[in-house]
C-alpha cells in the first residue's frame, strides 16, 4: 500500500514539470504582482558580459516572455510591446541547451523549432564554453506590415525590436536578472536553422541569466 502511494506521489510530481523536449511547452500564467517598481528597475538596469549558467525557473521564463511581447489585452489581442501599425512583427525565439523554441503569444506556449544546443551561433560574450542558460532572438517578419517599401519596413522592424528588447531588459532588472542586447550573430546559419524566409529578419539577440555571484 505504501509503495503504491509513493509511486502515485512521484508520478504526480514529475507530471507537473515542464516537458523540455516536447513539441509544445505550456507556460504559466504571468504573475502581475511581482518585481520592483519601474523606477527601481530603470535605476538598476545595466548590460553585462558575465552570465550565470543556472537554469531559469519555469515561472520566471513564463513571466519574462509575457513581459517581452505577451498579450495584455486578450479581447483585442494587443501586446505588452507596441509595434508600428500594430503589425506585431516581432517573434521571439528561445535558444537553450535542449533546442530552439518560438514563443506563441496567443497560446502563451513555446513551440519547438529545432532540437539541439545552437547557442554557439551567437557571438560576443556568449561565444564561450560557458553559455547563459538561454538566449532570446528577436526576428521581425516584415510581411506583417500592411504598407510601405522594404526600407521603411526595416526601419519599423528595428524600432519594434528595440521596444521588445527594452521590455526584456526592464523585466530582468526588476527581478534581479541580467541581459545584454546584441546584434552580432551568424545570421546565415540562423536563417537556415529556423527556415526563415526572405521577409523574416533576425534583429537582436539577448542572452539573459540570473545575476552571477
PDB file of C-alpha atoms in Angstrom:
ATOM      1  CA  UNK A   1       0.000   0.000   0.000  1.00  0.00           C
ATOM      2  CA  UNK A   2       2.765   2.419   0.989  1.00  0.00           C
ATOM      3  CA  UNK A   3       4.649   1.559  -2.192  1.00  0.00           C
ATOM      4  CA  UNK A   4       1.571   2.342  -4.290  1.00  0.00           C
ATOM      5  CA  UNK A   5       1.103   5.722  -2.594  1.00  0.00           C
ATOM      6  CA  UNK A   6       4.774   6.572  -3.141  1.00  0.00           C
ATOM      7  CA  UNK A   7       4.545   5.739  -6.847  1.00  0.00           C
ATOM      8  CA  UNK A   8       1.451   7.942  -7.190  1.00  0.00           C
ATOM      9  CA  UNK A   9       3.197  10.852  -5.455  1.00  0.00           C
ATOM     10  CA  UNK A  10       6.255  10.537  -7.691  1.00  0.00           C
ATOM     11  CA  UNK A  11       4.064  10.430 -10.802  1.00  0.00           C
ATOM     12  CA  UNK A  12       2.081  13.487  -9.703  1.00  0.00           C
ATOM     13  CA  UNK A  13       5.279  15.431  -9.041  1.00  0.00           C
ATOM     14  CA  UNK A  14       7.007  14.585 -12.306  1.00  0.00           C
ATOM     15  CA  UNK A  15       3.974  15.279 -14.478  1.00  0.00           C
ATOM     16  CA  UNK A  16       3.875  18.843 -13.120  1.00  0.00           C
ATOM     17  CA  UNK A  17       7.328  19.553 -14.523  1.00  0.00           C
ATOM     18  CA  UNK A  18       7.538  21.244 -17.959  1.00  0.00           C
ATOM     19  CA  UNK A  19       8.464  18.792 -20.696  1.00  0.00           C
ATOM     20  CA  UNK A  20      11.520  20.487 -22.153  1.00  0.00           C
ATOM     21  CA  UNK A  21      11.809  18.077 -25.098  1.00  0.00           C
ATOM     22  CA  UNK A  22       8.132  18.194 -26.103  1.00  0.00           C
ATOM     23  CA  UNK A  23       6.843  19.870 -29.244  1.00  0.00           C
ATOM     24  CA  UNK A  24       4.861  22.405 -27.188  1.00  0.00           C
ATOM     25  CA  UNK A  25       5.530  23.690 -23.666  1.00  0.00           C
ATOM     26  CA  UNK A  26       2.691  25.345 -21.764  1.00  0.00           C
ATOM     27  CA  UNK A  27       3.812  28.430 -19.858  1.00  0.00           C
ATOM     28  CA  UNK A  28       2.447  29.539 -16.510  1.00  0.00           C
ATOM     29  CA  UNK A  29       0.035  32.484 -16.327  1.00  0.00           C
ATOM     30  CA  UNK A  30       2.014  35.706 -15.792  1.00  0.00           C
ATOM     31  CA  UNK A  31       2.350  36.942 -12.229  1.00  0.00           C
ATOM     32  CA  UNK A  32       1.266  40.586 -12.187  1.00  0.00           C
ATOM     33  CA  UNK A  33       2.258  41.406  -8.612  1.00  0.00           C
ATOM     34  CA  UNK A  34       5.986  40.726  -8.615  1.00  0.00           C
ATOM     35  CA  UNK A  35       9.141  42.679  -9.252  1.00  0.00           C
ATOM     36  CA  UNK A  36      10.478  46.091  -8.371  1.00  0.00           C
ATOM     37  CA  UNK A  37       8.951  49.393  -9.392  1.00  0.00           C
ATOM     38  CA  UNK A  38       9.628  50.712 -12.888  1.00  0.00           C
ATOM     39  CA  UNK A  39      11.880  53.438 -11.472  1.00  0.00           C
ATOM     40  CA  UNK A  40      13.904  50.929  -9.447  1.00  0.00           C
ATOM     41  CA  UNK A  41      14.241  48.660 -12.487  1.00  0.00           C
ATOM     42  CA  UNK A  42      15.448  51.580 -14.601  1.00  0.00           C
ATOM     43  CA  UNK A  43      17.895  52.641 -11.903  1.00  0.00           C
ATOM     44  CA  UNK A  44      19.444  49.179 -11.688  1.00  0.00           C
ATOM     45  CA  UNK A  45      19.349  48.180 -15.380  1.00  0.00           C
ATOM     46  CA  UNK A  46      22.738  47.544 -16.938  1.00  0.00           C
ATOM     47  CA  UNK A  47      24.238  45.418 -19.697  1.00  0.00           C
ATOM     48  CA  UNK A  48      26.635  42.716 -18.530  1.00  0.00           C
ATOM     49  CA  UNK A  49      29.211  40.453 -20.136  1.00  0.00           C
ATOM     50  CA  UNK A  50      29.410  37.806 -17.425  1.00  0.00           C
ATOM     51  CA  UNK A  51      26.439  35.435 -17.234  1.00  0.00           C
ATOM     52  CA  UNK A  52      25.320  32.767 -14.810  1.00  0.00           C
ATOM     53  CA  UNK A  53      24.631  29.283 -16.162  1.00  0.00           C
ATOM     54  CA  UNK A  54      21.818  28.319 -13.761  1.00  0.00           C
ATOM     55  CA  UNK A  55      18.587  27.298 -15.454  1.00  0.00           C
ATOM     56  CA  UNK A  56      15.766  29.849 -15.435  1.00  0.00           C
ATOM     57  CA  UNK A  57      12.740  28.673 -13.458  1.00  0.00           C
ATOM     58  CA  UNK A  58       9.547  27.944 -15.355  1.00  0.00           C
ATOM     59  CA  UNK A  59       7.693  30.844 -13.702  1.00  0.00           C
ATOM     60  CA  UNK A  60      10.489  33.315 -14.415  1.00  0.00           C
ATOM     61  CA  UNK A  61      10.607  32.170 -18.043  1.00  0.00           C
ATOM     62  CA  UNK A  62       6.822  32.443 -18.347  1.00  0.00           C
ATOM     63  CA  UNK A  63       6.828  35.967 -16.924  1.00  0.00           C
ATOM     64  CA  UNK A  64       9.853  37.020 -18.988  1.00  0.00           C
ATOM     65  CA  UNK A  65       8.261  36.064 -22.302  1.00  0.00           C
ATOM     66  CA  UNK A  66       4.913  37.611 -21.408  1.00  0.00           C
ATOM     67  CA  UNK A  67       6.615  40.848 -20.334  1.00  0.00           C
ATOM     68  CA  UNK A  68       8.659  40.859 -23.545  1.00  0.00           C
ATOM     69  CA  UNK A  69       5.782  40.686 -26.009  1.00  0.00           C
ATOM     70  CA  UNK A  70       2.845  38.849 -24.490  1.00  0.00           C
ATOM     71  CA  UNK A  71      -0.837  39.645 -24.807  1.00  0.00           C
ATOM     72  CA  UNK A  72      -2.079  42.022 -22.102  1.00  0.00           C
ATOM     73  CA  UNK A  73      -5.479  42.845 -23.651  1.00  0.00           C
ATOM     74  CA  UNK A  74      -6.918  39.480 -24.716  1.00  0.00           C
ATOM     75  CA  UNK A  75     -10.165  40.940 -26.012  1.00  0.00           C
ATOM     76  CA  UNK A  76      -8.179  42.959 -28.580  1.00  0.00           C
ATOM     77  CA  UNK A  77      -5.149  40.709 -29.000  1.00  0.00           C
ATOM     78  CA  UNK A  78      -2.873  43.633 -28.114  1.00  0.00           C
ATOM     79  CA  UNK A  79       0.661  43.183 -26.780  1.00  0.00           C
ATOM     80  CA  UNK A  80       2.812  44.464 -23.940  1.00  0.00           C
ATOM     81  CA  UNK A  81       5.111  45.929 -26.628  1.00  0.00           C
ATOM     82  CA  UNK A  82       3.674  48.396 -29.149  1.00  0.00           C
ATOM     83  CA  UNK A  83       4.545  47.902 -32.817  1.00  0.00           C
ATOM     84  CA  UNK A  84       4.326  50.051 -35.938  1.00  0.00           C
ATOM     85  CA  UNK A  85       0.833  49.773 -37.452  1.00  0.00           C
ATOM     86  CA  UNK A  86       0.129  47.178 -34.737  1.00  0.00           C
ATOM     87  CA  UNK A  87       1.810  44.719 -37.106  1.00  0.00           C
ATOM     88  CA  UNK A  88       3.070  42.590 -34.204  1.00  0.00           C
ATOM     89  CA  UNK A  89       6.020  41.718 -36.412  1.00  0.00           C
ATOM     90  CA  UNK A  90       8.432  40.559 -33.707  1.00  0.00           C
ATOM     91  CA  UNK A  91       8.715  36.841 -32.967  1.00  0.00           C
ATOM     92  CA  UNK A  92      10.807  35.664 -30.025  1.00  0.00           C
ATOM     93  CA  UNK A  93      12.940  32.546 -30.428  1.00  0.00           C
ATOM     94  CA  UNK A  94      14.431  30.950 -27.332  1.00  0.00           C
ATOM     95  CA  UNK A  95      17.744  29.088 -27.575  1.00  0.00           C
ATOM     96  CA  UNK A  96      18.747  26.797 -24.720  1.00  0.00           C
ATOM     97  CA  UNK A  97      20.699  23.582 -24.214  1.00  0.00           C
ATOM     98  CA  UNK A  98      17.875  21.353 -25.467  1.00  0.00           C
ATOM     99  CA  UNK A  99      16.696  23.202 -28.558  1.00  0.00           C
ATOM    100  CA  UNK A 100      15.171  26.280 -30.146  1.00  0.00           C
ATOM    101  CA  UNK A 101      11.599  27.312 -29.400  1.00  0.00           C
ATOM    102  CA  UNK A 102       9.380  30.114 -30.682  1.00  0.00           C
ATOM    103  CA  UNK A 103       7.076  31.972 -28.311  1.00  0.00           C
ATOM    104  CA  UNK A 104       3.395  31.686 -29.239  1.00  0.00           C
ATOM    105  CA  UNK A 105       1.892  34.748 -27.558  1.00  0.00           C
ATOM    106  CA  UNK A 106      -1.703  33.839 -28.393  1.00  0.00           C
ATOM    107  CA  UNK A 107      -1.444  30.480 -26.644  1.00  0.00           C
ATOM    108  CA  UNK A 108       1.286  31.557 -24.182  1.00  0.00           C
ATOM    109  CA  UNK A 109       3.318  28.492 -25.126  1.00  0.00           C
ATOM    110  CA  UNK A 110       6.732  27.621 -26.510  1.00  0.00           C
ATOM    111  CA  UNK A 111       6.757  25.657 -29.766  1.00  0.00           C
ATOM    112  CA  UNK A 112       9.760  23.520 -30.669  1.00  0.00           C
ATOM    113  CA  UNK A 113      11.529  24.660 -33.851  1.00  0.00           C
ATOM    114  CA  UNK A 114      14.819  22.747 -33.748  1.00  0.00           C
ATOM    115  CA  UNK A 115      16.440  20.259 -31.391  1.00  0.00           C
ATOM    116  CA  UNK A 116      19.949  20.589 -30.006  1.00  0.00           C
ATOM    117  CA  UNK A 117      22.088  23.304 -28.450  1.00  0.00           C
ATOM    118  CA  UNK A 118      22.660  26.089 -31.003  1.00  0.00           C
ATOM    119  CA  UNK A 119      23.752  28.901 -28.676  1.00  0.00           C
ATOM    120  CA  UNK A 120      27.149  28.894 -30.396  1.00  0.00           C
ATOM    121  CA  UNK A 121      25.560  30.800 -33.294  1.00  0.00           C
ATOM    122  CA  UNK A 122      25.743  33.989 -31.251  1.00  0.00           C
ATOM    123  CA  UNK A 123      28.944  35.988 -30.928  1.00  0.00           C
ATOM    124  CA  UNK A 124      30.441  38.069 -28.163  1.00  0.00           C
ATOM    125  CA  UNK A 125      30.294  37.113 -24.503  1.00  0.00           C
ATOM    126  CA  UNK A 126      28.171  34.052 -25.242  1.00  0.00           C
ATOM    127  CA  UNK A 127      30.664  32.569 -27.719  1.00  0.00           C
ATOM    128  CA  UNK A 128      32.482  30.714 -24.930  1.00  0.00           C
ATOM    129  CA  UNK A 129      32.481  27.287 -23.340  1.00  0.00           C
ATOM    130  CA  UNK A 130      30.079  28.604 -20.691  1.00  0.00           C
ATOM    131  CA  UNK A 131      26.796  29.884 -22.115  1.00  0.00           C
ATOM    132  CA  UNK A 132      23.992  31.632 -20.265  1.00  0.00           C
ATOM    133  CA  UNK A 133      21.114  29.200 -19.875  1.00  0.00           C
ATOM    134  CA  UNK A 134      19.088  30.929 -22.559  1.00  0.00           C
ATOM    135  CA  UNK A 135      19.379  33.414 -25.401  1.00  0.00           C
ATOM    136  CA  UNK A 136      16.384  35.242 -26.838  1.00  0.00           C
ATOM    137  CA  UNK A 137      16.417  36.061 -30.556  1.00  0.00           C
ATOM    138  CA  UNK A 138      14.111  38.774 -31.906  1.00  0.00           C
ATOM    139  CA  UNK A 139      13.018  38.184 -35.506  1.00  0.00           C
ATOM    140  CA  UNK A 140      10.903  40.662 -37.465  1.00  0.00           C
ATOM    141  CA  UNK A 141       8.507  39.374 -40.112  1.00  0.00           C
ATOM    142  CA  UNK A 142       8.151  42.489 -42.258  1.00  0.00           C
ATOM    143  CA  UNK A 143       5.407  40.878 -44.364  1.00  0.00           C
ATOM    144  CA  UNK A 144       3.053  41.755 -41.500  1.00  0.00           C
ATOM    145  CA  UNK A 145       3.360  45.465 -42.284  1.00  0.00           C
ATOM    146  CA  UNK A 146       0.384  46.279 -44.488  1.00  0.00           C
ATOM    147  CA  UNK A 147       2.001  49.233 -46.255  1.00  0.00           C
ATOM    148  CA  UNK A 148       5.431  50.649 -47.027  1.00  0.00           C
ATOM    149  CA  UNK A 149       8.530  49.800 -49.027  1.00  0.00           C
ATOM    150  CA  UNK A 150      11.093  47.387 -47.611  1.00  0.00           C
ATOM    151  CA  UNK A 151      13.361  50.225 -46.475  1.00  0.00           C
ATOM    152  CA  UNK A 152      10.560  51.719 -44.391  1.00  0.00           C
ATOM    153  CA  UNK A 153       9.527  48.289 -43.085  1.00  0.00           C
ATOM    154  CA  UNK A 154      13.063  47.551 -41.900  1.00  0.00           C
ATOM    155  CA  UNK A 155      13.125  50.859 -40.011  1.00  0.00           C
ATOM    156  CA  UNK A 156       9.884  49.888 -38.296  1.00  0.00           C
ATOM    157  CA  UNK A 157      11.317  46.429 -37.602  1.00  0.00           C
ATOM    158  CA  UNK A 158      14.369  47.913 -35.877  1.00  0.00           C
ATOM    159  CA  UNK A 159      12.159  50.180 -33.778  1.00  0.00           C
ATOM    160  CA  UNK A 160       9.863  47.324 -32.778  1.00  0.00           C
ATOM    161  CA  UNK A 161      12.761  45.037 -31.881  1.00  0.00           C
ATOM    162  CA  UNK A 162      14.223  47.764 -29.681  1.00  0.00           C
ATOM    163  CA  UNK A 163      10.945  48.120 -27.791  1.00  0.00           C
ATOM    164  CA  UNK A 164      10.694  44.375 -27.129  1.00  0.00           C
ATOM    165  CA  UNK A 165      14.357  44.317 -26.073  1.00  0.00           C
ATOM    166  CA  UNK A 166      13.729  47.072 -23.534  1.00  0.00           C
ATOM    167  CA  UNK A 167      10.764  45.161 -22.129  1.00  0.00           C
ATOM    168  CA  UNK A 168      13.038  42.151 -21.670  1.00  0.00           C
ATOM    169  CA  UNK A 169      15.796  44.158 -20.006  1.00  0.00           C
ATOM    170  CA  UNK A 170      13.465  46.019 -17.652  1.00  0.00           C
ATOM    171  CA  UNK A 171      11.751  42.821 -16.567  1.00  0.00           C
ATOM    172  CA  UNK A 172      15.144  41.222 -15.943  1.00  0.00           C
ATOM    173  CA  UNK A 173      16.226  44.209 -13.885  1.00  0.00           C
ATOM    174  CA  UNK A 174      13.017  44.086 -11.853  1.00  0.00           C
ATOM    175  CA  UNK A 175      13.667  40.516 -10.621  1.00  0.00           C
ATOM    176  CA  UNK A 176      17.480  40.613 -10.325  1.00  0.00           C
ATOM    177  CA  UNK A 177      18.201  39.011 -13.677  1.00  0.00           C
ATOM    178  CA  UNK A 178      20.592  40.469 -16.240  1.00  0.00           C
ATOM    179  CA  UNK A 179      20.830  40.691 -20.010  1.00  0.00           C
ATOM    180  CA  UNK A 180      22.656  42.311 -22.884  1.00  0.00           C
ATOM    181  CA  UNK A 181      21.169  43.314 -26.263  1.00  0.00           C
ATOM    182  CA  UNK A 182      23.415  42.324 -29.153  1.00  0.00           C
ATOM    183  CA  UNK A 183      23.355  42.435 -32.953  1.00  0.00           C
ATOM    184  CA  UNK A 184      26.242  40.011 -33.502  1.00  0.00           C
ATOM    185  CA  UNK A 185      25.191  36.554 -34.676  1.00  0.00           C
ATOM    186  CA  UNK A 186      25.676  34.074 -37.508  1.00  0.00           C
ATOM    187  CA  UNK A 187      22.637  35.165 -39.490  1.00  0.00           C
ATOM    188  CA  UNK A 188      23.126  32.768 -42.393  1.00  0.00           C
ATOM    189  CA  UNK A 189      23.231  29.727 -40.108  1.00  0.00           C
ATOM    190  CA  UNK A 190      20.315  31.048 -38.064  1.00  0.00           C
ATOM    191  CA  UNK A 191      18.233  31.581 -41.201  1.00  0.00           C
ATOM    192  CA  UNK A 192      18.933  28.010 -42.271  1.00  0.00           C
ATOM    193  CA  UNK A 193      18.284  26.519 -38.838  1.00  0.00           C
ATOM    194  CA  UNK A 194      14.975  28.329 -38.360  1.00  0.00           C
ATOM    195  CA  UNK A 195      13.936  28.077 -42.036  1.00  0.00           C
ATOM    196  CA  UNK A 196      13.347  31.834 -42.190  1.00  0.00           C
ATOM    197  CA  UNK A 197      12.050  33.283 -45.442  1.00  0.00           C
ATOM    198  CA  UNK A 198      13.214  36.462 -47.180  1.00  0.00           C
ATOM    199  CA  UNK A 199      10.713  38.544 -45.209  1.00  0.00           C
ATOM    200  CA  UNK A 200      11.984  37.420 -41.790  1.00  0.00           C
ATOM    201  CA  UNK A 201      14.978  39.284 -40.359  1.00  0.00           C
ATOM    202  CA  UNK A 202      16.968  38.418 -37.204  1.00  0.00           C
ATOM    203  CA  UNK A 203      17.316  41.793 -35.479  1.00  0.00           C
ATOM    204  CA  UNK A 204      18.737  41.384 -31.975  1.00  0.00           C
ATOM    205  CA  UNK A 205      19.750  38.628 -29.610  1.00  0.00           C
ATOM    206  CA  UNK A 206      19.656  38.955 -25.846  1.00  0.00           C
ATOM    207  CA  UNK A 207      21.443  36.496 -23.563  1.00  0.00           C
ATOM    208  CA  UNK A 208      19.780  36.554 -20.132  1.00  0.00           C
ATOM    209  CA  UNK A 209      20.553  34.927 -16.805  1.00  0.00           C
ATOM    210  CA  UNK A 210      20.347  35.410 -13.086  1.00  0.00           C
ATOM    211  CA  UNK A 211      22.913  37.759 -11.590  1.00  0.00           C
ATOM    212  CA  UNK A 212      26.202  35.977 -11.183  1.00  0.00           C
ATOM    213  CA  UNK A 213      27.517  35.731  -7.625  1.00  0.00           C
TER     214      UNK A 213
END
